[in-house]
Amino acid sequence: MSRGEILRSHYIGLLKRAINWVGIFTLATVFVATPAGATAGILGTRSATLSDSAGNASGVTATFLVTPGTSATILGVKFSLCTSPLLSVTCASPGGATLASATAGSQLKNGGAITNAYGSPSYTSTTDVCFSNGTGNAFNGTSDTFTFPVQAIHLPTAVNTQFYFRMQTFTNTNCSTGPTDFGGFAESTTQTLAVSANVQESLVFCTGTNTPADCTGMTGSTVKIGNNPGTDNVLLLGTATGGISTMYITTNAASGYSITYQAAEFSKDGGTTNIAKANNQTIAACASGSTNGDCFGINIKANTTPAVGTNVTGASGFVAPTVQTGYGTADSFKFVANAAQQVASTTQPTVQTQYTVTYAAVAGTTTKPGAYTNTFTWIATGTF
């Protein structure tokens, strides 16, 4: 073979290899083919807000807020619920999710009501819904915003699972023949979280003879009445004197509380020789009608005769109680021995309430001498 033939043969070999490489490059270009819908503009800023994200939630509204990528008059808007956001991937429904009952909510353009609302769906399926309007609405790409709520969506059954919405706009009413714009939205179902706590029933009640800030400082167990009660506490003839005790109550009882007392006769010998009992009257009126001209009674008011006592008060927002007849009128007293007697009550919870109980008495000219006493047991009952 001549040198020229050798060179020609070598050149032909190189040319064949060059042709083969070009062929391989051409095949690669065909493989990366343009996917369906790639001519659509991409929706700009976009979001989809769910009214509920619980797994298997029904009746959910997804509110889509988008900026179109292309200026066009849109006649159809299609939404899809898929396991992938890509148009090149066939839309498969996440387990349990469906758009079959989807409806359109109130739509906005740049924050105002849209002119030609996209109404009843042209069609629905498990994965897709197309809303249309024959007149449509013009959108200026990148400068207009579009709000579109889609209602009655059923979310995927699984919790804490990602899924996707796809949104496409069309210049035809059946959402076909290539979208104008397209955008994907990543979402996720969530596990619902139950938060629980218990509130215990509470009733704080205390009695004493001082007036501290609250029950923690309550002291005192003896009430002395009469002239100079700190020393000899002798009842005066014809002139009522008195002493006080204090009660605080706080409760969260839903139906409030009642306060009652139990006490024996005001007696010098355990019930045989007793001072008369007031019955919704002044001490003077009671004494004038009693055998010995004496009387004993209580109330929960600020009085002038005797000048003892304070009206019911409490912390800011306390509930004023209902006071039983005989105990809630200034200078009027009542006492019932040997039977539980309700003095005050509420029908709802209350913050700290302060009661000042006045114990008043007067001696008569024939009241037998001796040390007269009785013991009061105050009882608070909450209705929870």
Short mmCIF file of C-alpha atoms in Angstrom, two decimals:
data_model
loop_
_atom_site.label_atom_id
_atom_site.label_comp_id
_atom_site.label_asym_id
_atom_site.label_seq_id
_atom_site.Cartn_x
_atom_site.Cartn_y
_atom_site.Cartn_z
CA MET A 1 0.00 0.00 0.00
CA SER A 2 1.34 3.41 -0.97
CA ARG A 3 1.89 6.17 1.54
CA GLY A 4 -1.08 8.09 0.03
CA GLU A 5 -3.37 5.12 0.46
CA ILE A 6 -2.29 4.72 4.06
CA LEU A 7 -3.04 8.39 4.80
CA ARG A 8 -6.43 8.15 3.09
CA SER A 9 -7.36 5.04 5.06
CA HIS A 10 -6.35 6.70 8.32
CA TYR A 11 -8.41 9.80 7.46
CA ILE A 12 -11.49 7.72 6.66
CA GLY A 13 -11.16 5.96 10.06
CA LEU A 14 -11.02 9.26 11.91
CA LEU A 15 -14.06 10.53 10.01
CA LYS A 16 -16.09 7.45 10.94
CA ARG A 17 -15.23 7.86 14.61
CA ALA A 18 -16.20 11.56 14.45
CA ILE A 19 -19.55 10.64 12.89
CA ASN A 20 -20.16 8.08 15.64
CA TRP A 21 -19.50 10.68 18.41
CA VAL A 22 -21.86 13.15 16.75
CA GLY A 23 -24.52 10.45 16.69
CA ILE A 24 -24.11 9.79 20.39
CA PHE A 25 -24.42 13.51 21.17
CA THR A 26 -27.60 13.75 19.08
CA LEU A 27 -29.20 10.84 20.92
CA ALA A 28 -28.43 12.50 24.28
CA THR A 29 -30.17 15.67 23.15
CA VAL A 30 -33.33 13.77 22.19
CA PHE A 31 -33.36 11.93 25.56
CA VAL A 32 -33.57 15.23 27.51
CA ALA A 33 -36.75 16.12 25.68
CA THR A 34 -38.80 19.16 26.71
CA PRO A 35 -41.46 17.95 29.21
CA ALA A 36 -45.12 18.64 28.69
CA GLY A 37 -46.08 22.13 29.90
CA ALA A 38 -42.51 23.45 29.84
CA THR A 39 -43.67 26.37 27.69
CA ALA A 40 -45.73 27.63 30.64
CA GLY A 41 -44.48 30.51 32.72
CA ILE A 42 -43.59 29.67 36.28
CA LEU A 43 -45.85 31.19 38.93
CA GLY A 44 -43.84 33.70 40.90
CA THR A 45 -44.20 34.18 44.65
CA ARG A 46 -46.66 31.52 45.77
CA SER A 47 -48.05 29.90 48.88
CA ALA A 48 -50.86 27.55 49.86
CA THR A 49 -52.22 27.89 53.39
CA LEU A 50 -54.25 25.02 54.83
CA SER A 51 -57.14 25.58 57.22
CA ASP A 52 -56.28 22.22 58.82
CA SER A 53 -53.22 20.01 58.39
CA ALA A 54 -54.22 16.98 60.43
CA GLY A 55 -53.80 13.64 58.72
CA ASN A 56 -57.11 12.47 57.17
CA ALA A 57 -58.69 15.91 57.73
CA SER A 58 -61.79 16.58 55.65
CA GLY A 59 -63.48 19.82 54.63
CA VAL A 60 -60.08 21.52 54.41
CA THR A 61 -59.62 24.84 52.60
CA ALA A 62 -56.32 25.51 50.83
CA THR A 63 -55.88 29.22 50.10
CA PHE A 64 -53.52 29.75 47.16
CA LEU A 65 -51.77 33.12 46.84
CA VAL A 66 -49.74 33.49 43.64
CA THR A 67 -48.16 36.00 41.31
CA PRO A 68 -48.67 34.97 37.65
CA GLY A 69 -45.56 34.57 35.52
CA THR A 70 -47.23 35.41 32.21
CA SER A 71 -49.62 38.19 31.20
CA ALA A 72 -52.79 36.55 29.93
CA THR A 73 -56.55 36.37 30.21
CA ILE A 74 -57.14 33.27 32.29
CA LEU A 75 -60.32 31.24 31.63
CA GLY A 76 -59.44 28.06 33.51
CA VAL A 77 -57.54 27.27 36.70
CA LYS A 78 -56.56 23.69 37.51
CA PHE A 79 -55.45 22.32 40.85
CA SER A 80 -53.94 18.89 41.41
CA LEU A 81 -53.14 16.98 44.60
CA CYS A 82 -50.18 14.66 43.99
CA THR A 83 -47.21 12.81 45.41
CA SER A 84 -44.90 14.90 43.16
CA PRO A 85 -44.93 18.60 42.18
CA LEU A 86 -43.47 17.95 38.70
CA LEU A 87 -45.65 18.18 35.57
CA SER A 88 -43.43 15.62 33.92
CA VAL A 89 -44.45 13.07 36.56
CA THR A 90 -47.89 11.51 36.40
CA CYS A 91 -50.00 12.84 39.27
CA ALA A 92 -50.64 10.06 41.78
CA SER A 93 -52.93 10.66 44.74
CA PRO A 94 -51.37 10.53 48.21
CA GLY A 95 -53.17 7.79 50.12
CA GLY A 96 -56.66 8.87 51.15
CA ALA A 97 -56.49 12.35 49.58
CA THR A 98 -59.06 13.59 47.10
CA LEU A 99 -60.27 16.71 45.29
CA ALA A 100 -63.46 15.01 44.11
CA SER A 101 -65.72 17.28 46.18
CA ALA A 102 -63.66 20.47 45.83
CA THR A 103 -65.40 23.82 45.41
CA ALA A 104 -64.12 27.33 44.75
CA GLY A 105 -64.00 29.96 47.49
CA SER A 106 -64.09 33.75 47.14
CA GLN A 107 -61.25 34.84 44.86
CA LEU A 108 -59.29 38.09 44.94
CA LYS A 109 -57.13 40.04 42.53
CA ASN A 110 -54.70 42.41 44.22
CA GLY A 111 -56.76 42.15 47.40
CA GLY A 112 -60.12 43.07 45.83
CA ALA A 113 -62.96 40.83 44.72
CA ILE A 114 -62.25 39.28 41.34
CA THR A 115 -64.44 40.44 38.43
CA ASN A 116 -65.35 37.09 36.89
CA ALA A 117 -65.15 34.43 39.59
CA TYR A 118 -64.14 30.91 38.64
CA GLY A 119 -67.17 28.92 39.71
CA SER A 120 -68.49 25.39 39.40
CA PRO A 121 -65.77 22.94 38.39
CA SER A 122 -65.54 21.93 34.74
CA TYR A 123 -64.55 18.55 36.11
CA THR A 124 -63.24 16.95 39.26
CA SER A 125 -61.40 13.75 40.09
CA THR A 126 -59.42 12.31 42.94
CA THR A 127 -56.33 14.19 41.82
CA ASP A 128 -57.63 17.13 39.76
CA VAL A 129 -60.20 19.92 39.71
CA CYS A 130 -60.66 22.55 36.99
CA PHE A 131 -62.51 25.81 37.68
CA SER A 132 -63.49 28.02 34.77
CA ASN A 133 -65.12 31.25 33.67
CA GLY A 134 -66.07 31.89 30.06
CA THR A 135 -65.05 35.55 30.19
CA GLY A 136 -62.02 35.11 32.36
CA ASN A 137 -59.78 37.66 34.04
CA ALA A 138 -56.73 39.47 32.71
CA PHE A 139 -53.57 39.16 34.78
CA ASN A 140 -50.47 41.26 34.26
CA GLY A 141 -47.63 38.85 34.86
CA THR A 142 -45.39 39.58 37.88
CA SER A 143 -47.42 42.63 39.01
CA ASP A 144 -50.84 41.12 39.89
CA THR A 145 -51.56 38.83 42.83
CA PHE A 146 -54.25 36.16 42.71
CA THR A 147 -55.89 34.61 45.78
CA PHE A 148 -57.89 31.44 45.19
CA PRO A 149 -59.32 29.34 48.06
CA VAL A 150 -60.16 25.74 47.20
CA GLN A 151 -62.61 24.22 49.65
CA ALA A 152 -63.76 20.74 50.72
CA ILE A 153 -60.39 19.05 50.25
CA HIS A 154 -59.70 15.71 51.93
CA LEU A 155 -56.06 15.43 53.00
CA PRO A 156 -53.86 12.30 52.92
CA THR A 157 -54.59 9.79 55.67
CA ALA A 158 -51.04 9.44 56.98
CA VAL A 159 -49.76 11.99 59.49
CA ASN A 160 -46.49 13.93 59.17
CA THR A 161 -46.44 13.13 55.44
CA GLN A 162 -45.39 15.48 52.64
CA PHE A 163 -47.62 15.95 49.62
CA TYR A 164 -47.94 18.51 46.83
CA PHE A 165 -50.43 20.76 45.11
CA ARG A 166 -49.97 21.76 41.50
CA MET A 167 -51.64 24.88 40.07
CA GLN A 168 -51.97 25.60 36.36
CA THR A 169 -53.68 28.48 34.54
CA PHE A 170 -55.20 28.17 31.05
CA THR A 171 -56.62 30.35 28.31
CA ASN A 172 -59.38 27.78 27.79
CA THR A 173 -62.24 26.74 30.05
CA ASN A 174 -61.53 23.00 30.20
CA CYS A 175 -57.97 23.36 31.47
CA SER A 176 -56.43 21.72 28.41
CA THR A 177 -54.03 22.60 25.57
CA GLY A 178 -50.97 23.60 27.54
CA PRO A 179 -50.98 25.71 30.69
CA THR A 180 -50.13 29.41 30.65
CA ASP A 181 -48.49 29.28 34.08
CA PHE A 182 -47.56 26.50 36.47
CA GLY A 183 -46.41 26.25 40.08
CA GLY A 184 -45.91 23.57 42.72
CA PHE A 185 -46.65 23.80 46.45
CA ALA A 186 -45.14 21.53 49.09
CA GLU A 187 -47.41 20.73 52.04
CA SER A 188 -47.46 18.25 54.89
CA THR A 189 -50.01 16.61 57.10
CA THR A 190 -49.33 16.73 60.81
CA GLN A 191 -49.98 14.71 63.90
CA THR A 192 -52.60 16.42 66.03
CA LEU A 193 -51.37 17.09 69.57
CA ALA A 194 -53.66 16.83 72.57
CA VAL A 195 -52.66 19.09 75.44
CA SER A 196 -54.24 18.21 78.77
CA ALA A 197 -54.13 19.42 82.33
CA ASN A 198 -56.25 19.04 85.43
CA VAL A 199 -57.59 21.78 87.67
CA GLN A 200 -58.37 20.59 91.15
CA GLU A 201 -61.42 21.64 93.08
CA SER A 202 -60.43 24.38 95.49
CA LEU A 203 -62.10 25.89 98.52
CA VAL A 204 -60.00 27.98 100.92
CA PHE A 205 -61.91 28.96 104.06
CA CYS A 206 -60.69 30.25 107.41
CA THR A 207 -62.02 31.94 110.53
CA GLY A 208 -60.36 33.97 113.28
CA THR A 209 -60.44 37.27 115.07
CA ASN A 210 -57.84 39.28 113.16
CA THR A 211 -57.86 40.63 109.57
CA PRO A 212 -54.72 39.44 107.76
CA ALA A 213 -54.08 39.64 104.04
CA ASP A 214 -55.25 36.06 103.55
CA CYS A 215 -55.88 32.81 105.39
CA THR A 216 -52.19 32.14 105.97
CA GLY A 217 -52.13 34.81 108.68
CA MET A 218 -55.50 34.10 110.32
CA THR A 219 -55.38 33.73 114.14
CA GLY A 220 -57.65 34.06 117.18
CA SER A 221 -60.42 31.85 118.53
CA THR A 222 -62.22 33.91 121.19
CA VAL A 223 -64.67 36.78 120.69
CA LYS A 224 -65.32 38.90 123.79
CA ILE A 225 -68.32 41.23 124.01
CA GLY A 226 -69.46 43.63 126.69
CA ASN A 227 -68.02 46.68 128.37
CA ASN A 228 -64.22 46.80 128.24
CA PRO A 229 -64.10 43.45 126.36
CA GLY A 230 -60.34 43.16 126.60
CA THR A 231 -60.52 42.89 130.38
CA ASP A 232 -63.83 42.03 132.02
CA ASN A 233 -66.25 41.96 129.03
CA VAL A 234 -69.33 42.57 131.20
CA LEU A 235 -72.61 42.99 129.31
CA LEU A 236 -74.21 46.38 129.86
CA LEU A 237 -77.79 46.80 131.02
CA GLY A 238 -79.94 48.26 128.27
CA THR A 239 -77.03 49.09 125.94
CA ALA A 240 -75.88 46.64 123.25
CA THR A 241 -72.21 45.89 122.86
CA GLY A 242 -70.50 43.65 120.38
CA GLY A 243 -67.38 41.94 119.11
CA ILE A 244 -66.30 40.52 115.74
CA SER A 245 -64.75 37.53 114.03
CA THR A 246 -63.48 37.34 110.45
CA MET A 247 -63.91 34.76 107.69
CA TYR A 248 -62.16 34.54 104.32
CA ILE A 249 -63.35 32.34 101.48
CA THR A 250 -61.98 31.66 97.96
CA THR A 251 -63.25 28.92 95.67
CA ASN A 252 -63.39 27.77 92.06
CA ALA A 253 -66.62 25.85 92.68
CA ALA A 254 -68.62 26.19 89.47
CA SER A 255 -71.89 26.83 91.29
CA GLY A 256 -70.44 28.83 94.16
CA TYR A 257 -70.60 28.20 97.88
CA SER A 258 -72.73 28.58 100.98
CA ILE A 259 -71.69 29.54 104.51
CA THR A 260 -73.57 28.20 107.51
CA TYR A 261 -73.08 28.12 111.24
CA GLN A 262 -73.98 25.79 114.05
CA ALA A 263 -74.07 26.96 117.69
CA ALA A 264 -75.72 26.10 120.98
CA GLU A 265 -77.66 28.55 123.16
CA PHE A 266 -75.82 31.59 124.53
CA SER A 267 -75.95 30.11 128.00
CA LYS A 268 -74.23 30.11 131.39
CA ASP A 269 -74.96 26.46 132.14
CA GLY A 270 -75.06 24.57 128.85
CA GLY A 271 -78.59 25.38 127.76
CA THR A 272 -80.76 25.87 130.85
CA THR A 273 -80.16 29.55 131.57
CA ASN A 274 -79.96 31.35 128.24
CA ILE A 275 -79.97 34.86 126.81
CA ALA A 276 -82.87 35.50 124.41
CA LYS A 277 -82.31 35.21 120.67
CA ALA A 278 -82.82 38.02 118.15
CA ASN A 279 -84.99 37.23 115.14
CA ASN A 280 -84.37 39.77 112.36
CA GLN A 281 -84.65 42.77 114.68
CA THR A 282 -82.60 45.26 116.63
CA ILE A 283 -81.07 44.15 119.91
CA ALA A 284 -83.23 46.73 121.72
CA ALA A 285 -86.46 45.44 120.14
CA CYS A 286 -85.50 41.87 120.97
CA ALA A 287 -84.66 42.76 124.59
CA SER A 288 -87.92 44.64 125.13
CA GLY A 289 -89.88 41.53 124.28
CA SER A 290 -87.81 39.00 126.20
CA THR A 291 -88.46 37.69 129.70
CA ASN A 292 -85.35 39.13 131.31
CA GLY A 293 -84.80 42.08 128.98
CA ASP A 294 -81.74 40.52 127.39
CA CYS A 295 -80.88 39.54 123.79
CA PHE A 296 -78.11 38.05 121.62
CA GLY A 297 -77.74 37.97 117.83
CA ILE A 298 -75.33 38.17 114.90
CA ASN A 299 -75.10 39.76 111.45
CA ILE A 300 -72.48 40.47 108.75
CA LYS A 301 -72.98 44.22 108.32
CA ALA A 302 -71.41 47.49 109.43
CA ASN A 303 -73.58 48.61 112.36
CA THR A 304 -74.08 51.77 114.40
CA THR A 305 -75.92 50.19 117.37
CA PRO A 306 -73.59 48.82 118.52
CA ALA A 307 -70.89 50.53 116.42
CA VAL A 308 -69.27 47.28 115.37
CA GLY A 309 -68.78 45.37 112.10
CA THR A 310 -67.89 45.76 108.43
CA ASN A 311 -69.78 45.03 105.24
CA VAL A 312 -68.78 42.07 103.08
CA THR A 313 -65.84 42.98 100.87
CA GLY A 314 -63.19 41.19 98.85
CA ALA A 315 -60.35 41.24 96.40
CA SER A 316 -60.86 42.91 93.01
CA GLY A 317 -63.58 41.08 91.12
CA PHE A 318 -65.03 39.19 94.08
CA VAL A 319 -68.61 37.94 93.79
CA ALA A 320 -70.99 39.71 96.17
CA PRO A 321 -72.97 37.06 98.04
CA THR A 322 -76.66 36.67 98.63
CA VAL A 323 -77.22 37.17 102.37
CA GLN A 324 -80.04 35.39 104.18
CA THR A 325 -82.81 37.39 105.82
CA GLY A 326 -81.85 38.58 109.29
CA TYR A 327 -78.11 38.74 108.68
CA GLY A 328 -77.73 41.37 105.98
CA THR A 329 -79.32 44.53 107.42
CA ALA A 330 -77.35 47.02 109.50
CA ASP A 331 -78.38 47.07 113.22
CA SER A 332 -80.67 44.06 112.67
CA PHE A 333 -79.61 40.72 114.16
CA LYS A 334 -80.60 37.07 114.21
CA PHE A 335 -79.54 33.92 116.02
CA VAL A 336 -80.86 30.34 115.77
CA ALA A 337 -79.45 27.77 118.19
CA ASN A 338 -78.92 24.03 117.75
CA ALA A 339 -79.56 23.88 113.99
CA ALA A 340 -77.44 24.65 110.95
CA GLN A 341 -78.23 28.12 109.61
CA GLN A 342 -77.20 29.47 106.21
CA VAL A 343 -75.93 33.04 106.34
CA ALA A 344 -74.64 33.74 102.81
CA SER A 345 -74.10 32.08 99.42
CA THR A 346 -73.07 32.61 95.80
CA THR A 347 -73.88 30.75 92.59
CA GLN A 348 -70.45 31.09 90.95
CA PRO A 349 -66.74 30.94 91.78
CA THR A 350 -65.10 33.89 93.46
CA VAL A 351 -61.78 35.36 94.46
CA GLN A 352 -61.12 36.01 98.13
CA THR A 353 -64.14 37.38 99.97
CA GLN A 354 -64.00 38.78 103.51
CA TYR A 355 -66.87 38.41 105.97
CA THR A 356 -66.92 40.23 109.30
CA VAL A 357 -69.37 38.65 111.74
CA THR A 358 -70.72 40.91 114.49
CA TYR A 359 -71.83 39.23 117.74
CA ALA A 360 -74.01 41.65 119.75
CA ALA A 361 -75.74 41.30 123.13
CA VAL A 362 -77.39 43.24 125.93
CA ALA A 363 -78.16 42.23 129.54
CA GLY A 364 -81.53 42.78 131.19
CA THR A 365 -82.31 43.78 134.74
CA THR A 366 -83.25 40.21 135.65
CA THR A 367 -80.65 38.37 133.57
CA LYS A 368 -79.03 35.90 135.94
CA PRO A 369 -75.36 36.52 136.61
CA GLY A 370 -72.71 34.15 135.30
CA ALA A 371 -70.31 33.52 132.44
CA TYR A 372 -72.36 33.13 129.27
CA THR A 373 -70.74 31.35 126.33
CA ASN A 374 -71.44 29.35 123.21
CA THR A 375 -69.29 27.91 120.43
CA PHE A 376 -69.82 28.74 116.77
CA THR A 377 -68.76 26.30 114.10
CA TRP A 378 -68.66 28.02 110.68
CA ILE A 379 -68.97 25.75 107.66
CA ALA A 380 -68.28 26.57 103.99
CA THR A 381 -69.67 24.22 101.33
CA GLY A 382 -68.65 24.48 97.68
CA THR A 383 -70.96 23.29 94.90
CA PHE A 384 -68.63 21.92 92.21
#
